[in-house]
Amino acid sequence: MKLIVGLGNPGREYERHRHNIGFMVVEALLARARASLNQEKFAAKVGQGTLAGERVLFVEPQTFMNLSGRSVAEAARFYKVAVEDVLVIHDELDLPLGRLQLKAGGGSGGHNGLKSIVSSLGDESFIRLRFGIGKPEGPNARERVSGYVLSNFDDGERREMDALIDRAMDMAELWIREGLSVAMNRFNRKA
């Protein structure tokens, strides 16, 4: 079994925010897996389906970003999913919009959701699908990060979203089917 986690914040007011791209990708994957988030446990919305011939548990933590690790760790322990079989899909400020990257392990890069997952799992070697959202530029850019991640994609960005989400789904499926190194070799090149 694989565990695919989408990071985001619960609630209608957050659903189209840049910080919620993990939720958006998981919701798109559910259609491919003929699944739905039909259970609430581990302080998360949870559902099971099949992708690339493998059983997959989909998780959307409902704890808000900073406490996401609790849901991920509880689900992984309950279903006895190895850390290397956990894929976390999250927004990434350090990649430009349109750049998607798979990687195993690494630090949190200041991402509070990842920080929480590393802390709760006690291991940072889970797989990440980093979905580039770009970052604010110019003076005081660092102070504007919070507002930026908690804002909606603009019209131009929204026009790119369907293709980018499709690409993220293809990355997740190839990771399941052929493993991390094959998926990284195929998808981590600049688009």
Coordinates of N, CA, C and O in Angstrom, one line a residue:
M1 N 0.8 -1.2 0.0 CA 0.0 0.0 0.0 C 0.9 1.2 0.0 O 1.9 1.3 0.7
K2 N 0.5 2.2 -0.8 CA 1.1 3.5 -0.8 C 0.2 4.5 -0.1 O -1.0 4.4 0.0
L3 N 0.8 5.6 0.5 CA 0.1 6.6 1.2 C 0.4 7.9 0.4 O 1.5 8.3 0.3
I4 N -0.6 8.6 -0.1 CA -0.5 9.8 -0.8 C -1.2 10.9 0.0 O -2.4 10.8 0.2
V5 N -0.4 11.9 0.4 CA -0.9 13.0 1.2 C -0.9 14.3 0.4 O 0.1 14.6 -0.2
G6 N -2.0 15.0 0.4 CA -2.0 16.3 -0.1 C -2.0 17.3 1.0 O -2.8 17.2 2.0
L7 N -1.1 18.3 1.0 CA -1.1 19.3 2.0 C -2.0 20.5 1.7 O -2.0 20.9 0.5
G8 N -2.6 21.1 2.7 CA -3.5 22.2 2.5 C -4.1 22.6 3.8 O -3.8 22.0 4.8
N9 N -5.0 23.6 3.7 CA -5.7 24.0 4.9 C -7.2 23.7 4.6 O -7.7 24.0 3.5
P10 N -7.9 23.2 5.7 CA -9.3 22.9 5.5 C -10.2 24.2 5.4 O -9.8 25.2 6.0
G11 N -11.3 24.1 4.8 CA -12.3 25.2 4.7 C -12.4 25.8 3.4 O -11.4 25.9 2.6
R12 N -13.6 26.3 3.0 CA -13.9 26.8 1.7 C -13.0 28.1 1.4 O -12.6 28.3 0.3
E13 N -12.7 28.9 2.5 CA -12.0 30.1 2.2 C -10.6 29.9 1.8 O -9.9 30.8 1.3
Y14 N -10.1 28.6 2.0 CA -8.7 28.3 1.6 C -8.6 27.5 0.3 O -7.5 27.3 -0.2
E15 N -9.7 27.0 -0.2 CA -9.6 25.9 -1.1 C -8.9 26.2 -2.4 O -8.3 25.3 -3.0
R16 N -8.8 27.4 -2.9 CA -8.1 27.7 -4.2 C -6.8 28.4 -3.9 O -6.1 28.8 -4.9
H17 N -6.3 28.5 -2.7 CA -5.0 29.1 -2.4 C -3.9 28.3 -2.9 O -3.9 27.1 -3.0
R18 N -2.8 29.0 -3.1 CA -1.5 28.4 -3.5 C -1.1 27.3 -2.5 O -0.6 26.2 -2.9
H19 N -1.3 27.6 -1.2 CA -0.9 26.6 -0.2 C -1.7 25.3 -0.2 O -1.3 24.3 0.4
N20 N -2.8 25.3 -1.0 CA -3.6 24.1 -1.0 C -3.5 23.3 -2.3 O -4.3 22.4 -2.6
I21 N -2.4 23.5 -3.0 CA -2.2 22.7 -4.2 C -2.1 21.2 -4.0 O -2.5 20.4 -4.8
G22 N -1.6 20.8 -2.8 CA -1.6 19.4 -2.5 C -3.0 18.8 -2.4 O -3.2 17.7 -3.0
F23 N -3.9 19.5 -1.8 CA -5.3 19.1 -1.8 C -5.8 19.0 -3.3 O -6.5 18.0 -3.6
M24 N -5.5 20.0 -4.1 CA -6.0 20.0 -5.5 C -5.5 18.8 -6.3 O -6.3 18.2 -7.0
V25 N -4.3 18.4 -6.1 CA -3.7 17.3 -6.8 C -4.4 16.0 -6.3 O -4.8 15.1 -7.1
V26 N -4.5 15.8 -5.0 CA -5.1 14.6 -4.4 C -6.6 14.5 -5.0 O -7.0 13.4 -5.4
E27 N -7.3 15.6 -5.0 CA -8.7 15.5 -5.4 C -8.8 15.1 -6.9 O -9.7 14.4 -7.3
A28 N -7.8 15.5 -7.7 CA -7.8 15.1 -9.1 C -7.4 13.6 -9.2 O -7.9 12.9 -10.0
L29 N -6.4 13.2 -8.4 CA -6.0 11.8 -8.4 C -7.2 10.8 -8.0 O -7.2 9.7 -8.4
L30 N -8.1 11.3 -7.1 CA -9.2 10.5 -6.7 C -10.0 10.0 -7.9 O -10.4 8.8 -7.9
A31 N -10.2 10.9 -8.9 CA -11.0 10.4 -10.0 C -10.2 9.3 -10.8 O -10.9 8.3 -11.2
R32 N -8.9 9.4 -10.9 CA -8.2 8.4 -11.6 C -8.2 7.1 -10.8 O -8.2 6.0 -11.4
A33 N -8.3 7.2 -9.5 CA -8.2 6.0 -8.7 C -9.7 5.4 -8.4 O -9.8 4.5 -7.6
R34 N -10.7 6.1 -8.9 CA -12.1 5.8 -8.7 C -12.3 5.7 -7.2 O -12.8 4.7 -6.6
A35 N -11.9 6.7 -6.5 CA -12.0 6.8 -5.0 C -12.6 8.1 -4.6 O -12.8 9.0 -5.4
S36 N -12.9 8.1 -3.3 CA -13.4 9.4 -2.7 C -12.9 9.5 -1.3 O -12.5 8.4 -0.7
L37 N -12.8 10.7 -0.8 CA -12.4 10.9 0.6 C -13.7 10.7 1.4 O -14.4 11.6 1.8
N38 N -14.0 9.4 1.7 CA -15.3 9.1 2.3 C -15.2 8.7 3.8 O -16.2 8.3 4.4
Q39 N -14.1 8.9 4.4 CA -13.9 8.6 5.8 C -13.3 9.8 6.5 O -12.5 10.6 5.8
E40 N -13.5 10.0 7.8 CA -12.8 11.0 8.5 C -12.2 10.3 9.7 O -12.9 9.7 10.6
K41 N -10.8 10.2 9.7 CA -10.1 9.6 10.8 C -8.7 10.2 10.7 O -8.3 10.7 9.7
F42 N -7.9 10.0 11.8 CA -6.6 10.6 11.9 C -6.6 12.1 11.7 O -5.7 12.7 11.2
A43 N -7.7 12.7 12.1 CA -7.9 14.2 11.9 C -7.7 14.6 10.5 O -7.0 15.5 10.1
A44 N -8.2 13.7 9.6 CA -8.1 13.9 8.1 C -9.3 13.4 7.4 O -10.0 12.6 7.9
K45 N -9.4 13.8 6.1 CA -10.3 13.1 5.2 C -9.5 12.0 4.5 O -8.3 12.3 4.1
V46 N -10.0 10.8 4.4 CA -9.3 9.7 4.0 C -10.1 8.9 3.0 O -11.3 8.8 3.1
G47 N -9.5 8.3 2.0 CA -10.1 7.4 1.1 C -9.1 6.4 0.5 O -7.9 6.7 0.5
Q48 N -9.7 5.3 0.0 CA -8.8 4.3 -0.6 C -9.2 4.1 -2.1 O -10.4 4.1 -2.4
G49 N -8.2 3.8 -2.9 CA -8.5 3.5 -4.3 C -7.3 2.7 -4.9 O -6.4 2.3 -4.1
T50 N -7.2 2.6 -6.2 CA -6.1 1.9 -6.9 C -5.6 2.8 -7.9 O -6.3 3.3 -8.8
L51 N -4.3 2.9 -7.9 CA -3.5 3.6 -8.9 C -2.4 2.7 -9.4 O -1.7 2.2 -8.6
A52 N -2.2 2.6 -10.7 CA -1.1 1.8 -11.3 C -1.1 0.4 -10.7 O 0.0 -0.1 -10.4
G53 N -2.2 -0.1 -10.4 CA -2.3 -1.5 -9.9 C -2.0 -1.6 -8.4 O -1.9 -2.8 -7.9
E54 N -1.8 -0.5 -7.7 CA -1.4 -0.6 -6.3 C -2.5 0.0 -5.4 O -3.1 1.0 -5.8
R55 N -2.8 -0.5 -4.3 CA -3.7 0.1 -3.3 C -3.1 1.3 -2.8 O -1.9 1.4 -2.4
V56 N -3.9 2.4 -2.7 CA -3.4 3.7 -2.3 C -4.4 4.3 -1.3 O -5.6 4.3 -1.5
L57 N -3.8 4.8 -0.2 CA -4.6 5.5 0.8 C -4.3 7.0 0.6 O -3.2 7.4 0.6
F58 N -5.4 7.7 0.3 CA -5.3 9.2 0.1 C -5.7 9.9 1.4 O -6.7 9.5 2.1
V59 N -4.9 10.9 1.8 CA -5.1 11.6 3.0 C -5.0 13.1 2.8 O -4.1 13.6 2.2
E60 N -6.0 13.8 3.3 CA -6.0 15.3 3.4 C -6.1 15.7 4.8 O -7.2 15.7 5.4
P61 N -5.0 16.0 5.5 CA -5.1 16.4 6.9 C -6.0 17.6 7.1 O -6.0 18.6 6.3
Q62 N -6.8 17.6 8.1 CA -7.8 18.7 8.4 C -7.4 19.5 9.6 O -8.2 20.2 10.3
T63 N -6.1 19.4 9.9 CA -5.5 20.0 11.1 C -5.0 21.4 10.9 O -4.4 22.0 11.8
F64 N -5.0 21.9 9.7 CA -4.3 23.1 9.3 C -2.8 22.7 9.1 O -2.3 21.7 9.7
M65 N -2.2 23.4 8.2 CA -0.9 23.1 7.7 C 0.1 22.7 8.8 O 0.8 21.7 8.7
N66 N 0.2 23.6 9.8 CA 1.3 23.4 10.8 C 1.2 22.2 11.7 O 2.2 21.8 12.3
L67 N 0.1 21.4 11.6 CA -0.1 20.2 12.4 C -0.3 19.0 11.5 O -0.7 17.9 12.0
S68 N 0.0 19.1 10.2 CA -0.3 18.0 9.2 C 0.4 16.7 9.6 O -0.2 15.6 9.3
G69 N 1.5 16.8 10.3 CA 2.3 15.6 10.6 C 1.5 14.6 11.4 O 1.7 13.4 11.3
R70 N 0.6 15.1 12.3 CA -0.1 14.2 13.2 C -1.0 13.2 12.3 O -0.9 12.0 12.5
S71 N -1.7 13.7 11.3 CA -2.5 12.9 10.5 C -1.7 11.9 9.7 O -2.0 10.7 9.5
V72 N -0.6 12.4 9.1 CA 0.3 11.5 8.3 C 0.9 10.4 9.1 O 0.8 9.2 8.7
A73 N 1.4 10.7 10.3 CA 2.0 9.7 11.1 C 1.0 8.7 11.6 O 1.3 7.5 11.6
E74 N -0.2 9.1 12.0 CA -1.2 8.2 12.5 C -1.7 7.3 11.4 O -1.8 6.1 11.6
A75 N -1.9 7.8 10.2 CA -2.3 7.0 9.0 C -1.2 6.0 8.7 O -1.5 4.8 8.5
A76 N 0.0 6.4 8.6 CA 1.1 5.5 8.2 C 1.3 4.4 9.3 O 1.5 3.2 8.9
R77 N 1.2 4.7 10.5 CA 1.4 3.7 11.6 C 0.2 2.7 11.5 O 0.4 1.5 11.6
F78 N -1.0 3.2 11.4 CA -2.2 2.4 11.4 C -2.2 1.4 10.3 O -2.5 0.2 10.5
Y79 N -1.8 1.8 9.1 CA -1.8 1.0 7.9 C -0.4 0.3 7.7 O -0.2 -0.4 6.7
K80 N 0.5 0.6 8.6 CA 1.9 0.0 8.5 C 2.5 0.3 7.1 O 3.1 -0.6 6.5
V81 N 2.4 1.6 6.7 CA 3.0 2.0 5.5 C 4.5 2.5 5.8 O 4.7 3.3 6.7
A82 N 5.4 1.9 5.1 CA 6.8 2.3 5.3 C 7.0 3.8 4.8 O 6.3 4.3 3.9
V83 N 7.9 4.5 5.5 CA 8.2 5.9 5.2 C 8.5 6.1 3.7 O 8.0 7.1 3.1
E84 N 9.2 5.2 3.1 CA 9.5 5.4 1.6 C 8.3 5.1 0.7 O 8.4 5.4 -0.5
D85 N 7.2 4.7 1.3 CA 6.0 4.5 0.5 C 5.0 5.6 0.8 O 3.8 5.5 0.4
V86 N 5.5 6.7 1.4 CA 4.6 7.9 1.7 C 5.0 9.0 0.7 O 6.2 9.4 0.6
L87 N 4.1 9.5 -0.1 CA 4.3 10.6 -1.0 C 3.5 11.8 -0.5 O 2.3 11.7 -0.3
V88 N 4.2 12.9 -0.2 CA 3.6 14.2 0.2 C 3.6 15.2 -0.9 O 4.7 15.5 -1.4
I89 N 2.5 15.7 -1.3 CA 2.3 16.7 -2.4 C 2.1 18.0 -1.7 O 1.2 18.2 -1.0
H90 N 3.0 19.0 -2.0 CA 3.0 20.3 -1.4 C 3.4 21.4 -2.3 O 4.1 21.2 -3.3
D91 N 3.0 22.6 -1.9 CA 3.4 23.8 -2.6 C 4.9 24.1 -2.3 O 5.4 23.8 -1.2
E92 N 5.6 24.6 -3.3 CA 7.1 24.9 -3.1 C 7.4 26.3 -3.6 O 7.4 26.5 -4.8
L93 N 7.7 27.2 -2.7 CA 8.1 28.5 -3.0 C 9.4 28.6 -3.8 O 9.6 29.5 -4.6
D94 N 10.3 27.7 -3.5 CA 11.7 27.7 -4.2 C 11.7 27.2 -5.6 O 12.8 27.2 -6.2
L95 N 10.6 26.8 -6.1 CA 10.5 26.4 -7.5 C 9.5 27.4 -8.2 O 8.5 27.7 -7.7
P96 N 9.8 27.8 -9.5 CA 8.9 28.7 -10.2 C 7.6 27.9 -10.5 O 7.6 26.7 -10.7
L97 N 6.6 28.7 -10.7 CA 5.3 28.1 -11.2 C 5.6 27.3 -12.5 O 6.2 27.8 -13.4
G98 N 5.1 26.1 -12.5 CA 5.2 25.2 -13.7 C 6.3 24.2 -13.5 O 6.4 23.3 -14.3
R99 N 7.1 24.3 -12.5 CA 8.2 23.4 -12.2 C 7.7 22.4 -11.1 O 7.3 22.8 -10.1
L100 N 7.8 21.1 -11.4 CA 7.4 20.1 -10.5 C 8.6 19.2 -10.3 O 9.4 18.9 -11.2
Q101 N 8.8 18.7 -9.1 CA 10.0 17.9 -8.8 C 9.7 16.9 -7.7 O 9.1 17.1 -6.7
L102 N 10.2 15.6 -8.0 CA 10.1 14.6 -7.0 C 11.4 14.5 -6.3 O 12.5 14.6 -7.0
K103 N 11.4 14.2 -5.1 CA 12.6 13.9 -4.3 C 12.3 13.1 -3.1 O 11.2 13.1 -2.6
A104 N 13.3 12.4 -2.6 CA 13.2 11.7 -1.4 C 14.0 12.4 -0.3 O 15.1 12.9 -0.5
G105 N 13.4 12.6 0.9 CA 14.0 13.2 2.0 C 14.4 14.6 1.8 O 13.9 15.3 0.9
G106 N 15.2 15.1 2.8 CA 15.5 16.5 2.8 C 14.9 17.2 3.9 O 14.0 16.7 4.6
G107 N 15.3 18.5 4.1 CA 14.7 19.3 5.2 C 13.3 19.8 4.8 O 12.7 19.4 3.8
S108 N 12.9 20.7 5.6 CA 11.5 21.3 5.4 C 11.5 22.5 4.6 O 10.5 23.0 4.1
G109 N 12.7 23.1 4.4 CA 12.8 24.4 3.6 C 11.9 25.5 4.1 O 11.4 26.3 3.4
G110 N 11.6 25.4 5.4 CA 10.7 26.4 6.0 C 9.3 26.2 5.9 O 8.4 26.9 6.3
H111 N 8.9 25.1 5.2 CA 7.5 24.7 5.0 C 7.0 24.1 6.3 O 7.4 23.0 6.7
N112 N 6.0 24.7 6.9 CA 5.5 24.2 8.2 C 4.8 22.9 8.1 O 4.9 22.1 9.1
G113 N 4.2 22.6 7.0 CA 3.6 21.2 6.9 C 4.6 20.1 6.9 O 4.5 19.1 7.5
L114 N 5.7 20.4 6.1 CA 6.8 19.4 6.0 C 7.5 19.3 7.4 O 7.8 18.2 7.8
K115 N 7.7 20.4 8.0 CA 8.3 20.4 9.4 C 7.5 19.5 10.3 O 8.1 18.7 11.1
S116 N 6.2 19.7 10.3 CA 5.3 18.9 11.2 C 5.4 17.4 10.8 O 5.4 16.5 11.7
I117 N 5.5 17.1 9.5 CA 5.5 15.6 9.1 C 6.9 15.0 9.6 O 6.9 13.9 10.1
V118 N 8.0 15.7 9.3 CA 9.3 15.2 9.8 C 9.3 15.0 11.3 O 9.7 13.9 11.7
S119 N 8.7 15.9 12.0 CA 8.7 15.8 13.5 C 7.8 14.6 13.9 O 8.2 13.8 14.8
S120 N 6.6 14.5 13.3 CA 5.7 13.4 13.7 C 6.1 12.0 13.3 O 5.9 11.1 14.0
L121 N 6.7 11.9 12.1 CA 7.2 10.6 11.6 C 8.5 10.2 12.3 O 8.9 9.1 12.3
G122 N 9.3 11.3 12.7 CA 10.6 11.0 13.2 C 11.6 10.6 12.1 O 12.6 9.9 12.4
D123 N 11.2 10.9 10.9 CA 12.0 10.5 9.7 C 11.7 11.5 8.6 O 10.6 11.8 8.4
E124 N 12.8 11.9 7.9 CA 12.5 12.8 6.8 C 12.7 12.2 5.4 O 12.7 12.9 4.4
S125 N 12.7 10.9 5.4 CA 13.0 10.2 4.1 C 11.8 9.9 3.2 O 11.9 9.2 2.2
F126 N 10.6 10.4 3.6 CA 9.4 10.2 2.8 C 9.6 11.0 1.4 O 10.5 11.8 1.3
I127 N 8.8 10.6 0.5 CA 8.9 11.2 -0.9 C 8.1 12.5 -0.9 O 7.0 12.5 -0.4
R128 N 8.6 13.4 -1.7 CA 7.9 14.7 -1.8 C 7.7 15.0 -3.3 O 8.6 14.8 -4.1
L129 N 6.5 15.4 -3.6 CA 6.3 16.0 -4.9 C 6.1 17.5 -4.7 O 5.1 18.0 -4.1
R130 N 7.2 18.2 -5.1 CA 7.2 19.6 -4.9 C 6.6 20.4 -6.0 O 7.1 20.2 -7.2
F131 N 5.5 21.1 -5.8 CA 4.8 21.8 -6.8 C 5.1 23.2 -6.8 O 4.7 23.9 -5.9
G132 N 5.9 23.7 -7.7 CA 6.4 25.1 -7.7 C 5.3 26.1 -7.8 O 4.4 26.0 -8.7
I133 N 5.3 27.1 -6.9 CA 4.3 28.1 -7.0 C 5.0 29.5 -7.1 O 4.3 30.5 -7.1
G134 N 6.3 29.5 -7.2 CA 7.0 30.8 -7.3 C 7.0 31.5 -5.9 O 6.5 30.9 -4.9
K135 N 7.5 32.7 -5.9 CA 7.5 33.4 -4.6 C 7.4 34.9 -4.9 O 7.8 35.3 -6.0
P136 N 7.0 35.7 -4.0 CA 6.9 37.1 -4.2 C 8.3 37.7 -4.4 O 9.3 37.2 -3.9
E137 N 8.4 38.7 -5.2 CA 9.7 39.4 -5.6 C 9.7 40.8 -5.0 O 8.7 41.3 -4.6
G138 N 10.9 41.4 -5.1 CA 11.0 42.8 -4.7 C 11.2 43.1 -3.3 O 11.5 42.2 -2.5
P139 N 11.2 44.4 -2.9 CA 11.4 44.7 -1.5 C 10.4 44.1 -0.5 O 9.2 44.0 -0.9
N140 N 10.8 43.7 0.6 CA 9.9 43.1 1.6 C 9.3 41.8 1.2 O 8.3 41.4 1.7
A141 N 9.9 41.2 0.2 CA 9.4 39.9 -0.3 C 9.2 38.9 0.8 O 8.2 38.2 0.8
R142 N 10.2 38.8 1.6 CA 10.2 37.8 2.7 C 9.0 38.0 3.6 O 8.4 37.0 4.1
E143 N 8.7 39.2 3.9 CA 7.5 39.5 4.8 C 6.2 39.2 4.1 O 5.2 39.0 4.8
R144 N 6.2 39.2 2.8 CA 4.9 39.0 2.0 C 4.6 37.5 1.7 O 3.6 37.2 1.2
V145 N 5.5 36.6 2.1 CA 5.4 35.2 1.8 C 4.1 34.6 2.3 O 3.3 33.9 1.6
S146 N 3.7 34.9 3.6 CA 2.5 34.3 4.2 C 1.3 34.7 3.4 O 0.4 33.9 3.1
G147 N 1.2 36.0 3.1 CA 0.0 36.5 2.3 C 0.0 35.9 0.9 O -1.0 35.6 0.3
Y148 N 1.2 35.6 0.3 CA 1.3 35.1 -1.0 C 0.8 33.6 -1.0 O 0.0 33.3 -1.9
V149 N 1.3 32.8 -0.1 CA 0.8 31.4 -0.1 C -0.6 31.2 0.2 O -1.3 30.3 -0.2
L150 N -1.2 32.2 0.9 CA -2.6 32.2 1.3 C -3.4 33.0 0.4 O -4.5 33.6 0.7
S151 N -3.0 33.2 -0.9 CA -3.8 33.9 -1.9 C -4.1 32.9 -3.1 O -3.4 31.9 -3.2
N152 N -5.1 33.3 -3.8 CA -5.4 32.5 -5.0 C -4.4 32.7 -6.1 O -3.8 33.7 -6.2
F153 N -4.4 31.7 -7.0 CA -3.6 31.8 -8.2 C -4.3 32.9 -9.1 O -5.5 33.0 -9.1
D154 N -3.5 33.7 -9.8 CA -4.1 34.7 -10.6 C -4.6 34.1 -11.9 O -4.5 32.9 -12.2
D155 N -5.3 34.9 -12.8 CA -6.0 34.3 -14.0 C -5.0 33.6 -14.9 O -5.3 32.5 -15.4
G156 N -3.8 34.2 -15.1 CA -2.8 33.6 -16.0 C -2.3 32.2 -15.4 O -2.2 31.2 -16.1
E157 N -2.1 32.2 -14.1 CA -1.7 31.0 -13.4 C -2.7 29.9 -13.5 O -2.5 28.7 -13.7
R158 N -4.0 30.3 -13.3 CA -5.1 29.4 -13.3 C -5.2 28.7 -14.6 O -5.6 27.5 -14.7
R159 N -4.9 29.4 -15.7 CA -5.0 28.8 -17.0 C -4.0 27.6 -17.2 O -4.2 26.7 -18.0
E160 N -2.9 27.7 -16.4 CA -1.8 26.6 -16.5 C -2.1 25.4 -15.5 O -1.5 24.4 -15.6
M161 N -3.0 25.6 -14.6 CA -3.2 24.7 -13.5 C -3.6 23.3 -13.9 O -3.1 22.3 -13.5
D162 N -4.6 23.2 -14.9 CA -5.0 21.8 -15.3 C -3.9 21.0 -15.8 O -3.7 19.8 -15.5
A163 N -3.1 21.6 -16.7 CA -1.9 20.9 -17.3 C -0.9 20.5 -16.2 O -0.4 19.4 -16.2
L164 N -0.7 21.4 -15.2 CA 0.3 21.1 -14.2 C -0.2 20.0 -13.2 O 0.5 19.2 -12.8
I165 N -1.5 20.1 -12.9 CA -2.1 19.1 -12.0 C -2.0 17.7 -12.7 O -1.7 16.7 -12.1
D166 N -2.3 17.7 -14.1 CA -2.2 16.4 -14.8 C -0.8 15.9 -14.7 O -0.6 14.7 -14.6
R167 N 0.2 16.7 -14.9 CA 1.6 16.3 -14.8 C 1.9 15.8 -13.4 O 2.6 14.7 -13.3
A168 N 1.4 16.4 -12.4 CA 1.7 15.9 -11.0 C 1.0 14.6 -10.8 O 1.7 13.7 -10.2
M169 N -0.1 14.3 -11.4 CA -0.8 13.0 -11.3 C 0.0 12.0 -12.0 O 0.2 10.9 -11.5
D170 N 0.5 12.3 -13.2 CA 1.4 11.4 -14.0 C 2.6 11.0 -13.2 O 3.1 9.9 -13.2
M171 N 3.2 12.0 -12.5 CA 4.4 11.8 -11.7 C 4.1 10.8 -10.5 O 4.9 9.9 -10.3
A172 N 3.0 11.0 -9.9 CA 2.6 10.1 -8.7 C 2.4 8.7 -9.2 O 2.8 7.7 -8.6
E173 N 1.7 8.6 -10.4 CA 1.4 7.2 -10.9 C 2.7 6.5 -11.3 O 2.9 5.3 -11.1
L174 N 3.6 7.2 -12.0 CA 4.9 6.6 -12.4 C 5.7 6.2 -11.2 O 6.4 5.2 -11.2
W175 N 5.7 7.0 -10.1 CA 6.4 6.7 -8.9 C 5.9 5.4 -8.3 O 6.6 4.5 -7.9
I176 N 4.5 5.2 -8.4 CA 3.9 3.9 -7.9 C 4.4 2.8 -8.8 O 4.8 1.7 -8.3
R177 N 4.2 3.0 -10.1 CA 4.4 1.9 -11.1 C 5.9 1.5 -11.2 O 6.2 0.3 -11.2
E178 N 6.8 2.5 -11.3 CA 8.2 2.1 -11.7 C 9.2 2.6 -10.7 O 10.4 2.4 -10.9
G179 N 8.8 3.3 -9.6 CA 9.7 3.7 -8.6 C 10.2 5.1 -8.7 O 10.0 5.8 -9.7
L180 N 10.9 5.6 -7.7 CA 11.3 7.0 -7.6 C 12.3 7.3 -8.6 O 12.2 8.4 -9.3
S181 N 13.4 6.5 -8.8 CA 14.4 6.9 -9.7 C 13.9 7.1 -11.2 O 14.3 8.0 -11.9
V182 N 13.1 6.2 -11.6 CA 12.5 6.3 -13.0 C 11.7 7.5 -13.1 O 11.8 8.3 -14.0
A183 N 10.8 7.8 -12.1 CA 10.0 9.0 -12.1 C 10.8 10.2 -12.1 O 10.5 11.2 -12.8
M184 N 11.8 10.3 -11.2 CA 12.7 11.5 -11.2 C 13.4 11.7 -12.5 O 13.4 12.9 -13.0
N185 N 13.9 10.6 -13.1 CA 14.6 10.8 -14.4 C 13.7 11.3 -15.5 O 14.1 12.1 -16.3
R186 N 12.4 10.9 -15.5 CA 11.5 11.3 -16.5 C 11.0 12.7 -16.3 O 10.8 13.5 -17.2
F187 N 10.7 13.1 -15.0 CA 10.0 14.3 -14.8 C 10.7 15.5 -14.2 O 10.3 16.6 -14.2
N188 N 11.9 15.2 -13.6 CA 12.6 16.3 -12.9 C 13.4 17.3 -13.8 O 14.0 18.2 -13.4
R189 N 13.3 17.0 -15.1 CA 13.9 18.0 -16.0 C 13.0 19.2 -16.1 O 11.8 19.1 -15.8
K190 N 13.6 20.3 -16.5 CA 12.8 21.5 -16.6 C 11.8 21.3 -17.7 O 12.1 20.8 -18.8
A191 N 10.6 21.8 -17.4 CA 9.5 21.6 -18.4 C 9.6 22.7 -19.5 O 10.2 23.7 -19.3

